[in-house]
Short mmCIF file of C-alpha atoms in Angstrom, two decimals:
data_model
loop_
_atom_site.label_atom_id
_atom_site.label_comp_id
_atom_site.label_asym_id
_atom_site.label_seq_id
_atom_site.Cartn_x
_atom_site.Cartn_y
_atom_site.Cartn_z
CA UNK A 15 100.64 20.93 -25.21
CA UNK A 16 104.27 21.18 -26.26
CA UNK A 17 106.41 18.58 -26.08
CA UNK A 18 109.00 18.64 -22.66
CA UNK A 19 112.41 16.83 -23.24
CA UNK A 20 113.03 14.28 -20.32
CA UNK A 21 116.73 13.29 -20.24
CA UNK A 22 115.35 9.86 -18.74
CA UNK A 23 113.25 9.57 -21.60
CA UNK A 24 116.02 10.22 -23.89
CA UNK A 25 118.05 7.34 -21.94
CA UNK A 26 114.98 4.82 -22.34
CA UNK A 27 114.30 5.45 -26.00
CA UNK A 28 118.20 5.16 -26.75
CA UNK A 29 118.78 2.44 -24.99
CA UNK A 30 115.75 0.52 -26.45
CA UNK A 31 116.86 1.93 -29.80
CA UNK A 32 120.43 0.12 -29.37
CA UNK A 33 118.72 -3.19 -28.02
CA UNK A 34 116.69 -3.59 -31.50
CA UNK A 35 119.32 -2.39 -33.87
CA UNK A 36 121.69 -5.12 -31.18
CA UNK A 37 118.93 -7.80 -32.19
CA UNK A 38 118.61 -6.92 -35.96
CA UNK A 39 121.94 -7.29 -36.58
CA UNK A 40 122.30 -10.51 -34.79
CA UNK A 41 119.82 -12.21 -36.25
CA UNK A 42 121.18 -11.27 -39.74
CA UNK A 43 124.71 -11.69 -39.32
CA UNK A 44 125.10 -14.52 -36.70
CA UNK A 45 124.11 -18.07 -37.01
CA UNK A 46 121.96 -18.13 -34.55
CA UNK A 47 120.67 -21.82 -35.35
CA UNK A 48 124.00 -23.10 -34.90
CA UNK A 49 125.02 -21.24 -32.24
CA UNK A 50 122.25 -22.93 -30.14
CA UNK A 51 123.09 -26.00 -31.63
CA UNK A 52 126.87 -25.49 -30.35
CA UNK A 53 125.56 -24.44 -26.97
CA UNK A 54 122.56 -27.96 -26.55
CA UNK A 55 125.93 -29.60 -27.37
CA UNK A 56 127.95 -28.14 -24.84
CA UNK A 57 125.35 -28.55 -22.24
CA UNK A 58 125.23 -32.36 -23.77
CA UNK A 59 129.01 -33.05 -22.73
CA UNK A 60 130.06 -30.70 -20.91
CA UNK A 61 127.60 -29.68 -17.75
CA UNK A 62 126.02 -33.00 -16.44
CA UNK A 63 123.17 -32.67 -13.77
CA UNK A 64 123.85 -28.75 -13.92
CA UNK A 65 122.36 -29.01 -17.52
CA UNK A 66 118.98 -28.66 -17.03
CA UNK A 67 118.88 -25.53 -15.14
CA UNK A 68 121.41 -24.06 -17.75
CA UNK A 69 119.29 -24.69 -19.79
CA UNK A 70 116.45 -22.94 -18.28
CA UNK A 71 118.40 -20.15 -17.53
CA UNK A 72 119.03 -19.79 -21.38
CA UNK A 73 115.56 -18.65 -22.32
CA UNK A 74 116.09 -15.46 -20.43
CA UNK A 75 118.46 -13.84 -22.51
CA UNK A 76 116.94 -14.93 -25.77
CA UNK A 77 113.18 -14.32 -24.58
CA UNK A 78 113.97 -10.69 -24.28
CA UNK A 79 116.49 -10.15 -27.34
CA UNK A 80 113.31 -11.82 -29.11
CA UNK A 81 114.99 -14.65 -30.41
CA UNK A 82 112.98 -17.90 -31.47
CA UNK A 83 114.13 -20.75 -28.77
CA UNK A 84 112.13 -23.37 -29.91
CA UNK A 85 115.68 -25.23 -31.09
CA UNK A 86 116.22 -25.18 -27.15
CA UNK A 87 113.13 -26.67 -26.11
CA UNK A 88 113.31 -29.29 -28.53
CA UNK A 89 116.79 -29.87 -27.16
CA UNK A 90 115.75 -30.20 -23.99
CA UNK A 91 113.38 -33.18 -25.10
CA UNK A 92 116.53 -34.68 -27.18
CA UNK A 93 118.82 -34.42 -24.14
CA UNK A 94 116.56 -34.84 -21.00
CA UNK A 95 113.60 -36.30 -22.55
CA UNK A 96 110.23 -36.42 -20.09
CA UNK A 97 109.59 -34.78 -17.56
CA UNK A 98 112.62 -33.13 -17.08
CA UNK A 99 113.32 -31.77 -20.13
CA UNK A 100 109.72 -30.59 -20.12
CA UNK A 101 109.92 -28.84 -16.80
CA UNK A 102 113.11 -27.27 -18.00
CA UNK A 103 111.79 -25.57 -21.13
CA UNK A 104 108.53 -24.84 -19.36
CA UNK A 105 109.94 -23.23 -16.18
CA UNK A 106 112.33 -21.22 -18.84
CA UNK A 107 109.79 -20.02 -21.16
CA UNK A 108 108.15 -18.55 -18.09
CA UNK A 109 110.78 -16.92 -16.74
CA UNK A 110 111.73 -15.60 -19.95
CA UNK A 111 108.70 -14.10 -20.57
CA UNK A 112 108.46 -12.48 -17.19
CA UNK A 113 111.97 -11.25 -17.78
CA UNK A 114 110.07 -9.75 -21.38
CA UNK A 115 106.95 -8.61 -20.17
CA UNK A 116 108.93 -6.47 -17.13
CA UNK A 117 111.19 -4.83 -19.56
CA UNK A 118 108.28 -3.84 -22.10
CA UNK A 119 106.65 -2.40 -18.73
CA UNK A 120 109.47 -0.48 -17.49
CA UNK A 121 112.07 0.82 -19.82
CA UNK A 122 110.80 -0.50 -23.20
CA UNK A 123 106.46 1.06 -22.56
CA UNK A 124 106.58 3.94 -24.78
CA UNK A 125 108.06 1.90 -27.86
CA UNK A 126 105.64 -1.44 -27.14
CA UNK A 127 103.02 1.22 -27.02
CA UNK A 128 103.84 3.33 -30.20
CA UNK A 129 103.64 -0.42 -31.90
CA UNK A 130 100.31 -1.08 -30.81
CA UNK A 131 99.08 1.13 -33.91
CA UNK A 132 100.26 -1.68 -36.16
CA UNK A 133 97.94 -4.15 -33.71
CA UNK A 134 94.65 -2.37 -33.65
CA UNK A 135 92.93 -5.43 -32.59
CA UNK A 136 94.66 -5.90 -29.64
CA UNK A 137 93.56 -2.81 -28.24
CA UNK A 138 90.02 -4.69 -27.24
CA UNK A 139 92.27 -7.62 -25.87
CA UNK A 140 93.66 -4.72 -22.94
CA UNK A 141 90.25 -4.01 -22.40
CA UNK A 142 88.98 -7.65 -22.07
CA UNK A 143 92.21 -8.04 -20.07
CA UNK A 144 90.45 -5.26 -17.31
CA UNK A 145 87.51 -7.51 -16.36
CA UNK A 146 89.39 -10.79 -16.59
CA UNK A 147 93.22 -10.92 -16.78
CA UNK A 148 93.97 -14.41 -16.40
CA UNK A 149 91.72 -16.04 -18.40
CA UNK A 150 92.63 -13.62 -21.42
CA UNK A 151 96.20 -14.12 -21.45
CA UNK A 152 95.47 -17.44 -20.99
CA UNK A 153 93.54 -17.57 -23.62
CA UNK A 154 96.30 -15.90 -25.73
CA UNK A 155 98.92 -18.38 -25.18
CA UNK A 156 96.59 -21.32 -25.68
CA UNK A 157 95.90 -20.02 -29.41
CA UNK A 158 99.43 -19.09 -31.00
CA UNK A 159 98.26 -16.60 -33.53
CA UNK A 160 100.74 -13.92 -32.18
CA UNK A 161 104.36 -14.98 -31.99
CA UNK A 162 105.46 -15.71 -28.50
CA UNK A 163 107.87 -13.13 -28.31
CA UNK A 164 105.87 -10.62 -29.10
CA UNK A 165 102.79 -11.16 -27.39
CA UNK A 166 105.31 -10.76 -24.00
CA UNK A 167 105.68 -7.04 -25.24
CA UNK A 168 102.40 -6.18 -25.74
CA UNK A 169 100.81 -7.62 -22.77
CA UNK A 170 103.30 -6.10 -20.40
CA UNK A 171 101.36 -2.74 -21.75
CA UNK A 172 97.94 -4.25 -20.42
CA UNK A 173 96.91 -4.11 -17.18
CA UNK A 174 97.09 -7.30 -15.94
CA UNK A 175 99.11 -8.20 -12.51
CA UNK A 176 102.74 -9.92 -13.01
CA UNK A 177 101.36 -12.88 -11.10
CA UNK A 178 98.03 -13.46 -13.43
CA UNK A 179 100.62 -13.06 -16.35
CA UNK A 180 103.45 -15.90 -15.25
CA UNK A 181 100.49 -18.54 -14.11
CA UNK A 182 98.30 -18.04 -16.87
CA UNK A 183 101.44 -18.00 -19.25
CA UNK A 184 102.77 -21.29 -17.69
CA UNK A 185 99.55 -23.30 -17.56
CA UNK A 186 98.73 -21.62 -21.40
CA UNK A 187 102.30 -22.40 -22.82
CA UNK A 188 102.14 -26.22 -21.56
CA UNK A 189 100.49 -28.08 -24.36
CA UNK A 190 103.22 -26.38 -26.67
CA UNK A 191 105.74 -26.77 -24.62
CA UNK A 192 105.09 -30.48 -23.96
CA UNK A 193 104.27 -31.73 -27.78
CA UNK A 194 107.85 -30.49 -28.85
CA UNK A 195 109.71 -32.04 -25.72
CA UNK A 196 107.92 -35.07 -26.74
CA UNK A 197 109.05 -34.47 -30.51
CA UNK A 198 112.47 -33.81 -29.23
CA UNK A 199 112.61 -36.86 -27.64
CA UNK A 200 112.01 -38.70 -30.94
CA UNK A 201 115.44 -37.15 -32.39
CA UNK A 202 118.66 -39.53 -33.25
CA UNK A 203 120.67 -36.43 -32.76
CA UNK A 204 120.99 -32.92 -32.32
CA UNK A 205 121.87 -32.39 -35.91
CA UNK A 206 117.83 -32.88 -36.10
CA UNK A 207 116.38 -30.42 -34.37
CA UNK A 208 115.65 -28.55 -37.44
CA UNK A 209 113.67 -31.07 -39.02
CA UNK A 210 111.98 -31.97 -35.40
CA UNK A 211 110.69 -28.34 -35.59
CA UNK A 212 109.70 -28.60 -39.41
CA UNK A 213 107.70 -31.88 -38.40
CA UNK A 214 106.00 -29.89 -35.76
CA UNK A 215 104.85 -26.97 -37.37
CA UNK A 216 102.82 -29.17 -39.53
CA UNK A 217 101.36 -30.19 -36.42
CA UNK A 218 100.85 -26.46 -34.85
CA UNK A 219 97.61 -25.63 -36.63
CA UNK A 220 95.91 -28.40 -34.37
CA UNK A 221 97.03 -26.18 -31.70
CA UNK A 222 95.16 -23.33 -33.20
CA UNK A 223 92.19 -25.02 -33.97
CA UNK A 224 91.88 -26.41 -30.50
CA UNK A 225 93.04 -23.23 -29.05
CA UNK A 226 89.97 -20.95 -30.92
CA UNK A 227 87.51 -23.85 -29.99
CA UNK A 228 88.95 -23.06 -26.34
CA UNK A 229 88.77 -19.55 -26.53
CA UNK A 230 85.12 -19.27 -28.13
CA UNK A 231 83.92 -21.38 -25.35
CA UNK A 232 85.38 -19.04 -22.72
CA UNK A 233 84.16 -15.92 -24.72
CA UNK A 234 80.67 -17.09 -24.37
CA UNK A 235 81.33 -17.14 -20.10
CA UNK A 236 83.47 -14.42 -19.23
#
């Protein structure tokens, strides 16, 4: 079969095409660190009982431009401590991933799938995923192997309903999401958030460990 130019396709490659060469250049020309640094500040001073859902809202943009926010969820420990600042990041990392995992379904599905190639194992993970969704991408955020980010993109290629996605994500995503609230709640000041997250990635591999104990548990039962 010969290949038939689409005009839409066209559109949805180019514009994915702009939205990584937007986020390459972004993350090596802008300081990105401080910039969210500037912006927990402003929501410090500046926004009051608004800041929380700000806050929340924030994860969209930068869950989809693929942008590490794990400066933001330690700042919402620093600023609102527990369990607000913990249902702030959590409801936001959600969201944000939704917001992800629609736009790798829609417009973005022919690149996520072209990269699949580079993450042969993950093919058995879609199949898996057709005889038990939620407990699979449950599973998946439980053990952070795969980088949040990405792991949004390649699910949305899977089969898996929206609604199995955002719970399982939510409920998988928690024990992360709460141990760097809590560390964020140990910070003097925002100027630390760097070293909160440098403390807690010595502490992620318990995460792992704990996840893949999890997850070869559930392996032997699904």
């Amino acid at each position: 079969m010969g290949f038939k130019f689409s005009w839409v396709s066209f559109f949805k490659i180019t514009l994915l095409l702009l939205l990584i060469a937007g986020i390459a250049t972004a993350c090596l020309t802008l300081p990105v660190e401080k910039m969210l640094k500037d912006f927990l500040a402003w929501i410090e001073h500046d926004l009051g009982p608004w800041g929380p859902l700000v806050l929340a809202v924030a994860y969209i943009p930068l869950t989809v431009l693929a942008v590490p926010a794990s400066i933001l969820t330690l700042g919402g420990g620093y600023l609102f401590g527990l369990p607000v600042g913990f249902f702030a990041d959590s409801i936001g990392a959600v969201i944000g991933a939704g917001a992800a995992f629609l736009l790798g379904r829609t417009i973005g599905r022919s690149f996520v799938i072209s990269k699949l190639r580079d993450y042969p194992q993950f093919r058995a993970v879609a199949v898996a995923i057709q005889r038990s969704g939620f407990k699979i991408v449950l599973l998946l955020r439980l053990v952070p192997l795969l980088p949040f980010n990405m792991l949004n993109y390649l699910l949305s290629v899977t089969p898996v309903p929206i609604g199995q996605y955002m719970l399982a994500s939510w409920l998988g995503m928690m024990p992360i999401t709460l141990a760097l609230v809590y560390v964020g709640t140990t910070l003097k000041d925002l100027s630390d958030i760097t070293h909160g997250w440098n403390e807690f990635s010595k502490t992620r591999w318990a995460f792992i460990v704990l996840g893949l104990v999890v997850s070869g548990k559930s392996q032997v039962d699904i």
